[in-house]
GROMACS .gro file of C-alpha atoms in nm:
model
  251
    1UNK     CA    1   3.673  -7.874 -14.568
    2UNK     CA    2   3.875  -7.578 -14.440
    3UNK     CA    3   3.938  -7.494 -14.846
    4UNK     CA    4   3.555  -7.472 -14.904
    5UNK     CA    5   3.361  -7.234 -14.921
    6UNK     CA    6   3.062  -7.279 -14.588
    7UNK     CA    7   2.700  -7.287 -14.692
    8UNK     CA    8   2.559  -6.977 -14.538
    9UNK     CA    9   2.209  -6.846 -14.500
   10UNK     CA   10   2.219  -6.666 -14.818
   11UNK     CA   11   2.307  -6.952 -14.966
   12UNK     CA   12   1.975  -7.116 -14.838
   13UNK     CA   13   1.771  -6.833 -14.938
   14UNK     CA   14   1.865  -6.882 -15.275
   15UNK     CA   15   1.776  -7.221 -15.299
   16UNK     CA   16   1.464  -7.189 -15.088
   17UNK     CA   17   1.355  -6.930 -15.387
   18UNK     CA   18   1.463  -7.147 -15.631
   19UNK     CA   19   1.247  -7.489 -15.469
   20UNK     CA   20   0.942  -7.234 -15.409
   21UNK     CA   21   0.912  -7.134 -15.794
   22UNK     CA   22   0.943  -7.504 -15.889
   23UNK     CA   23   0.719  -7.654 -15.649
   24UNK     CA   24   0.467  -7.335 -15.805
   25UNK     CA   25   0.446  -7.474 -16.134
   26UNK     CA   26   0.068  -7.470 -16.252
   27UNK     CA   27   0.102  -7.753 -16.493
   28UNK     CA   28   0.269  -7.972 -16.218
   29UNK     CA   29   0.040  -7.889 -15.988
   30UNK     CA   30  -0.242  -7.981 -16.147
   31UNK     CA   31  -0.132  -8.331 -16.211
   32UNK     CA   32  -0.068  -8.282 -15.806
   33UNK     CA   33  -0.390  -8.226 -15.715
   34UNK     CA   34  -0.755  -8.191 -15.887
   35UNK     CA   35  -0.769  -7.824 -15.887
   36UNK     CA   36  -1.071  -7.627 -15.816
   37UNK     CA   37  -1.130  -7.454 -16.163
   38UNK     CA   38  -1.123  -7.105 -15.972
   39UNK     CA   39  -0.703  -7.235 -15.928
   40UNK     CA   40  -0.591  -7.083 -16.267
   41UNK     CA   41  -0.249  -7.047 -16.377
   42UNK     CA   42  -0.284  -6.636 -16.250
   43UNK     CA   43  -0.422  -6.756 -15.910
   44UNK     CA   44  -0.081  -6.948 -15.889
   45UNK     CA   45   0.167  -6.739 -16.039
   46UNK     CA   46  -0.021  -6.486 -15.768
   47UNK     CA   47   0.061  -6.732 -15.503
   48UNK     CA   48   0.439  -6.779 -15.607
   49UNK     CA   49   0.484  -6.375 -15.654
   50UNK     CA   50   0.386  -6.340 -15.287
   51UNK     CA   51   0.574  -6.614 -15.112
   52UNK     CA   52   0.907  -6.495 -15.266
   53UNK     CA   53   0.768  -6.143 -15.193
   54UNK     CA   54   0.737  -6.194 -14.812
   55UNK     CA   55   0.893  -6.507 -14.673
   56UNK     CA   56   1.145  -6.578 -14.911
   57UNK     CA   57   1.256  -6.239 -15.047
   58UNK     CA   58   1.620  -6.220 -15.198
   59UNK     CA   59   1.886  -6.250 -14.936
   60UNK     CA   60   1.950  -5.880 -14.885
   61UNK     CA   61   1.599  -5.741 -14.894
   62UNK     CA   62   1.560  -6.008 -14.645
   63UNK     CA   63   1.807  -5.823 -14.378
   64UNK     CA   64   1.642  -5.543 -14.413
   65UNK     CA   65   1.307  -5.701 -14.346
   66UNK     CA   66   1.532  -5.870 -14.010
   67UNK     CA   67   1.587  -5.557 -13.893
   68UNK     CA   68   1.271  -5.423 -13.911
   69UNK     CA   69   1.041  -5.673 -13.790
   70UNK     CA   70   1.330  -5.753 -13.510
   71UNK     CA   71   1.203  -5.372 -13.404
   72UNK     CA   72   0.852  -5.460 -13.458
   73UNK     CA   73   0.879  -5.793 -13.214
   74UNK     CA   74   0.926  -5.533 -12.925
   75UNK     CA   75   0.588  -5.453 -12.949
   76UNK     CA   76   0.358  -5.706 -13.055
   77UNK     CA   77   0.576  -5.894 -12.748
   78UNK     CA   78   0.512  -5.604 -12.506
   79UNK     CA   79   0.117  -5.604 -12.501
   80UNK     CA   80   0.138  -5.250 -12.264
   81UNK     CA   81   0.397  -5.122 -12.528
   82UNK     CA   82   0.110  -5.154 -12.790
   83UNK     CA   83  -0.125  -5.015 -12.603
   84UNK     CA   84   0.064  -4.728 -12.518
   85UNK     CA   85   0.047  -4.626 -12.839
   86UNK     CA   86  -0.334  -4.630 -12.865
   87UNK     CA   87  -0.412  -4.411 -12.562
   88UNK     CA   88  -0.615  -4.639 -12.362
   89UNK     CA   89  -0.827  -4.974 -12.451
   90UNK     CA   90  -1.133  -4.797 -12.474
   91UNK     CA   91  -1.061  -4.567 -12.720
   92UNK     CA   92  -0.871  -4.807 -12.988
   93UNK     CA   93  -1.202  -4.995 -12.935
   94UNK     CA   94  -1.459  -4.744 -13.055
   95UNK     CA   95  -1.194  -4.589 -13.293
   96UNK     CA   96  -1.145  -4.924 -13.463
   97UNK     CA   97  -1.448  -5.169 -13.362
   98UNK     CA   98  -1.487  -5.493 -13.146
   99UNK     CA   99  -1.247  -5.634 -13.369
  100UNK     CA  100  -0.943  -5.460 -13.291
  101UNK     CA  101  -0.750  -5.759 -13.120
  102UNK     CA  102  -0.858  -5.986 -13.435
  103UNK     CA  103  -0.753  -5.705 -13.653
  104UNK     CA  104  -0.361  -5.709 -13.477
  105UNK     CA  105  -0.328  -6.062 -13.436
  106UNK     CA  106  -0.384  -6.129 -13.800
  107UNK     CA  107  -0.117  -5.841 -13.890
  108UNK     CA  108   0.134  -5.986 -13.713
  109UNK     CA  109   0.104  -6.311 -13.816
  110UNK     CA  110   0.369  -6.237 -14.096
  111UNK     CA  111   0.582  -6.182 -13.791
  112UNK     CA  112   0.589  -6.563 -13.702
  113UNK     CA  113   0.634  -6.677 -14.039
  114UNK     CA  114   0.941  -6.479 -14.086
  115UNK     CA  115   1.090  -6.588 -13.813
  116UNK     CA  116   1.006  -6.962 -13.875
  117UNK     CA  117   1.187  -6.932 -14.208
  118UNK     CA  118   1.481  -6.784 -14.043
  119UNK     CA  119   1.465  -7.083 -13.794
  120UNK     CA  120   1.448  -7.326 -14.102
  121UNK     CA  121   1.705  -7.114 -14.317
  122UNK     CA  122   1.974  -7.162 -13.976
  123UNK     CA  123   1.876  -7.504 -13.938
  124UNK     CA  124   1.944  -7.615 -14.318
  125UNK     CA  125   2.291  -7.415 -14.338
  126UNK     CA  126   2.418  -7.588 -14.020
  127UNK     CA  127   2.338  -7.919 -14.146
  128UNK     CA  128   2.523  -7.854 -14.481
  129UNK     CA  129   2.816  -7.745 -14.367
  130UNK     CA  130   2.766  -8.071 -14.124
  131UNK     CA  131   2.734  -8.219 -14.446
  132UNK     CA  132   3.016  -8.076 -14.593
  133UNK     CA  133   2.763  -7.902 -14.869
  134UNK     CA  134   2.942  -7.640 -15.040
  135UNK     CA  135   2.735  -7.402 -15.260
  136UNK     CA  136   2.589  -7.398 -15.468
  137UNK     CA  137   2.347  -7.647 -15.361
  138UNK     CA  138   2.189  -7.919 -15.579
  139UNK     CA  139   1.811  -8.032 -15.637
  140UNK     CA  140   1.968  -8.322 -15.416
  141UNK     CA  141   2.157  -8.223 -15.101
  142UNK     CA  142   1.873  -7.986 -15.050
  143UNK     CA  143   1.649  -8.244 -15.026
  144UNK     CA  144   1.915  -8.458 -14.819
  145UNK     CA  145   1.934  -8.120 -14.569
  146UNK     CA  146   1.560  -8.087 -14.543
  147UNK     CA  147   1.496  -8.445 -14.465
  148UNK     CA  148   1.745  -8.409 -14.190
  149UNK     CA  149   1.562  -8.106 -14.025
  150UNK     CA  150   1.360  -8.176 -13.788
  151UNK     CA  151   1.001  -8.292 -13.907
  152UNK     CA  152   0.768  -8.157 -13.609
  153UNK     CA  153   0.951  -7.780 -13.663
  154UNK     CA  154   0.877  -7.817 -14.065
  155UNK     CA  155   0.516  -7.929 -14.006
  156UNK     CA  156   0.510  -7.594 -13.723
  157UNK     CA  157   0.684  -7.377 -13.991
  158UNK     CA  158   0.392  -7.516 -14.310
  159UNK     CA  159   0.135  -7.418 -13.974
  160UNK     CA  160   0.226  -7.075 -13.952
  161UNK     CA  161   0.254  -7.012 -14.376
  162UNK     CA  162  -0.105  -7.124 -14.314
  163UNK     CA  163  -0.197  -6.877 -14.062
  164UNK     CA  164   0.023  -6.588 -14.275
  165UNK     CA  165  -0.191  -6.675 -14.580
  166UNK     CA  166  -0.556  -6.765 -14.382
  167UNK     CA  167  -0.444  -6.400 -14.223
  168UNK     CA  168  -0.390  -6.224 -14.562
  169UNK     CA  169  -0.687  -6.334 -14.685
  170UNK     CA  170  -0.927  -6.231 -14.468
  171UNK     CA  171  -0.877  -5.915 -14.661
  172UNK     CA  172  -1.192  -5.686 -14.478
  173UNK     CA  173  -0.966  -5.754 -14.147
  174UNK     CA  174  -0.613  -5.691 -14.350
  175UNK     CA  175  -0.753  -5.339 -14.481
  176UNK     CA  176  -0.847  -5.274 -14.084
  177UNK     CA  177  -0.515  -5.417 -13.977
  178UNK     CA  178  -0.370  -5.134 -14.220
  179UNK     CA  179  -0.576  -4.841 -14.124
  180UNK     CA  180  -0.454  -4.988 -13.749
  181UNK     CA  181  -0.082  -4.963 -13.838
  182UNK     CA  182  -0.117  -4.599 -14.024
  183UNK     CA  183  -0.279  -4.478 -13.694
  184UNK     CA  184   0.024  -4.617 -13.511
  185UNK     CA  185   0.263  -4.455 -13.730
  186UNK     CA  186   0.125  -4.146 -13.689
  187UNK     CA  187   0.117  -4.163 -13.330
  188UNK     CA  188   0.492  -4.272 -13.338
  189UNK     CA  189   0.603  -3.944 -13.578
  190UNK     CA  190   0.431  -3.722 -13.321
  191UNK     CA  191   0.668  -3.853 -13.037
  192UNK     CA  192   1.006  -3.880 -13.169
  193UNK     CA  193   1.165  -3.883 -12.821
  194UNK     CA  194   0.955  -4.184 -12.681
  195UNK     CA  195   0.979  -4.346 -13.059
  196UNK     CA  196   1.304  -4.426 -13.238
  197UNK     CA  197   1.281  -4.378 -13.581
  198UNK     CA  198   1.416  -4.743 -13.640
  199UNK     CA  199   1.130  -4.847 -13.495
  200UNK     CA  200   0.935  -4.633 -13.685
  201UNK     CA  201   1.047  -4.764 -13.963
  202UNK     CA  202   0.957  -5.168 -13.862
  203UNK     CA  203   0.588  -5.059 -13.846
  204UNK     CA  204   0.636  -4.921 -14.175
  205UNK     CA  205   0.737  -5.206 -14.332
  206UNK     CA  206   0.551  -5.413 -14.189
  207UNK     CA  207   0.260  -5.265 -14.341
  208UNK     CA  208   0.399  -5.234 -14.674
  209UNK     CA  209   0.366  -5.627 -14.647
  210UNK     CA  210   0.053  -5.621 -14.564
  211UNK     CA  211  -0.074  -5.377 -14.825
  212UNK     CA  212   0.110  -5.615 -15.043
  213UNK     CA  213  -0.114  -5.874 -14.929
  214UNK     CA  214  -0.447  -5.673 -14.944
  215UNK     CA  215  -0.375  -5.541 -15.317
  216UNK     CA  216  -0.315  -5.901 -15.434
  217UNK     CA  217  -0.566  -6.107 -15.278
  218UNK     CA  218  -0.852  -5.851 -15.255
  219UNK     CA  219  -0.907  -5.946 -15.636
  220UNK     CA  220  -1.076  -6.268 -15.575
  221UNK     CA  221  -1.354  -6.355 -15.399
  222UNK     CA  222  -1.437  -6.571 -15.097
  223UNK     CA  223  -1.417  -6.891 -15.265
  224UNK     CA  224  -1.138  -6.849 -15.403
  225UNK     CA  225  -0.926  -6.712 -15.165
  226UNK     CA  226  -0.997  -6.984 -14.954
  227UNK     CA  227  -0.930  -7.239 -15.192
  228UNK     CA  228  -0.584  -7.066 -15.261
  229UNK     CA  229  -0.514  -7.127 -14.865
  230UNK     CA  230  -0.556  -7.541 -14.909
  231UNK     CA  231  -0.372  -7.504 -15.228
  232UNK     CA  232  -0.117  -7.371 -15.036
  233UNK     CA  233  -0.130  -7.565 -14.761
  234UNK     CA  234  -0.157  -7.895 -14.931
  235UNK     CA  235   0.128  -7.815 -15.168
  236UNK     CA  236   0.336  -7.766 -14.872
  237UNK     CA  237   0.271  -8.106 -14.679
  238UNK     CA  238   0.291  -8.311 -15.062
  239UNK     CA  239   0.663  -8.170 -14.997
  240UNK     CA  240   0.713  -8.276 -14.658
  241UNK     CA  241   0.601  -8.667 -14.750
  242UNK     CA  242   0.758  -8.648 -15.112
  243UNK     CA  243   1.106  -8.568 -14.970
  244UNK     CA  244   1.046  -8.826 -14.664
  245UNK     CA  245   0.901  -9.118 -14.906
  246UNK     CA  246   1.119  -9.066 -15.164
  247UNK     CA  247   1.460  -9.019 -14.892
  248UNK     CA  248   1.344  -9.365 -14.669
  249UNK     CA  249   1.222  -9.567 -15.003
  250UNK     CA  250   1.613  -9.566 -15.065
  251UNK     CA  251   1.727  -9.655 -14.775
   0.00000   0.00000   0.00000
């Protein structure tokens, strides 16, 4: 094995894209699942356009999303380092209402989903290489490396895409969630010395995502945004017991 070449996270992010698009087909997934007729091939295509957008972007935009939500972790760990940059509690509530906390939780619920795809990335290119998997990787051994993951940390990972997308939905709270991060930017650039610009820069970001979010799914209505969510959702967990039927009906 020393002569081949090891399966490496970018290796897995590649195939992770490619196994998104293809479980995103409309036509397949409608012989999946009786779709709600507000599920149309442009709701889906939606769907697939934002989960390669976000949690699996191409390898090296996804570094540079690392970095940056590695610097925003700091503070949506640090509860006083977030509220430093508001002032005080009671002004971030009347500046931004009584659902301020709702408004920041949802926001960085992209944060958890990032880094449960990085778990899941880590955890699939150690068990090809275990595997002796070189890349590229086939349809196959990337179902034979999934199946070996472990199933209550996949069923977690599906949990938070849930939250990410029940989050990003909930688009009158997203567009609050924005105005919440400009404010903090703004704040930041006025105190260069307390505020590193990398950091800076992770809020930035960070947004971007979520603006992402807000101009995508702010063009449906209720209904249908929520019916994207269990589309979503149930897609997800069809994969989990395909690959596990399909692996221990042949053994």
């Amino acid at each position: 094995m020393s002569q081949e070449i090891l399966t490496n996270e970018q290796h897995v992010v590649e195939k992770f894209r490619e196994m998104v698009a293809k479980r995103y087909i409309y036509d397949d997934l409608k012989v999946r699942f009786e779709l709600p007729a507000t599920i149309t091939p442009e709701v889906i295509d939606d769907v697939k356009e934002y989960f390669l957008g976000t949690i699996y972007p191409e390898y090296y935009e996804r570094k540079r999303l690392e970095q940056a939500f590695g610097n925003l972790a700091t503070y949506i760990r640090q509860p006083k380092k977030v509220m430093g940059l508001f002032g005080n509690m009671t002004g971030a509530l009347f500046k931004f209402g009584r659902h301020f906390f709702q408004a920041l939780k949802a926001g960085f619920a992209s944060l958890d989903s990032f880094i449960g795809a990085k778990k899941f990335e880590q955890g699939m290119a150690e068990i090809a290489n275990r595997n002796g998997i070189s890349p590229p990787m086939s349809d196959e051994e990337y179902e034979d490396c999934y199946y070996q993951m472990d199933k209550t940390e996949i069923i977690k990972f599906i949990g938070d895409v849930k939250s990410l997308f029940g989050a990003m939905v909930n688009t009158p709270l997203l567009l609050k969630t924005i105005h919440i991060l400009d404010d903090v930017t703004n704040t930041m650039q006025k105190h260069p010395n307390i505020y590193p610009i990398e950091d800076v820069e992770g809020i930035k970001l960070g947004r971007s995502l979520l603006n992402k979010g807000y101009n995508l799914f702010s063009k449906y209505d209720e209904a249908t945004k929520q019916q994207m969510v269990e589309t979503i959702y149930n897609n997800e967990m069809w994969y989990v017991d395909y690959i596990y039927n399909q692996k221990e009906n042949n053994n």
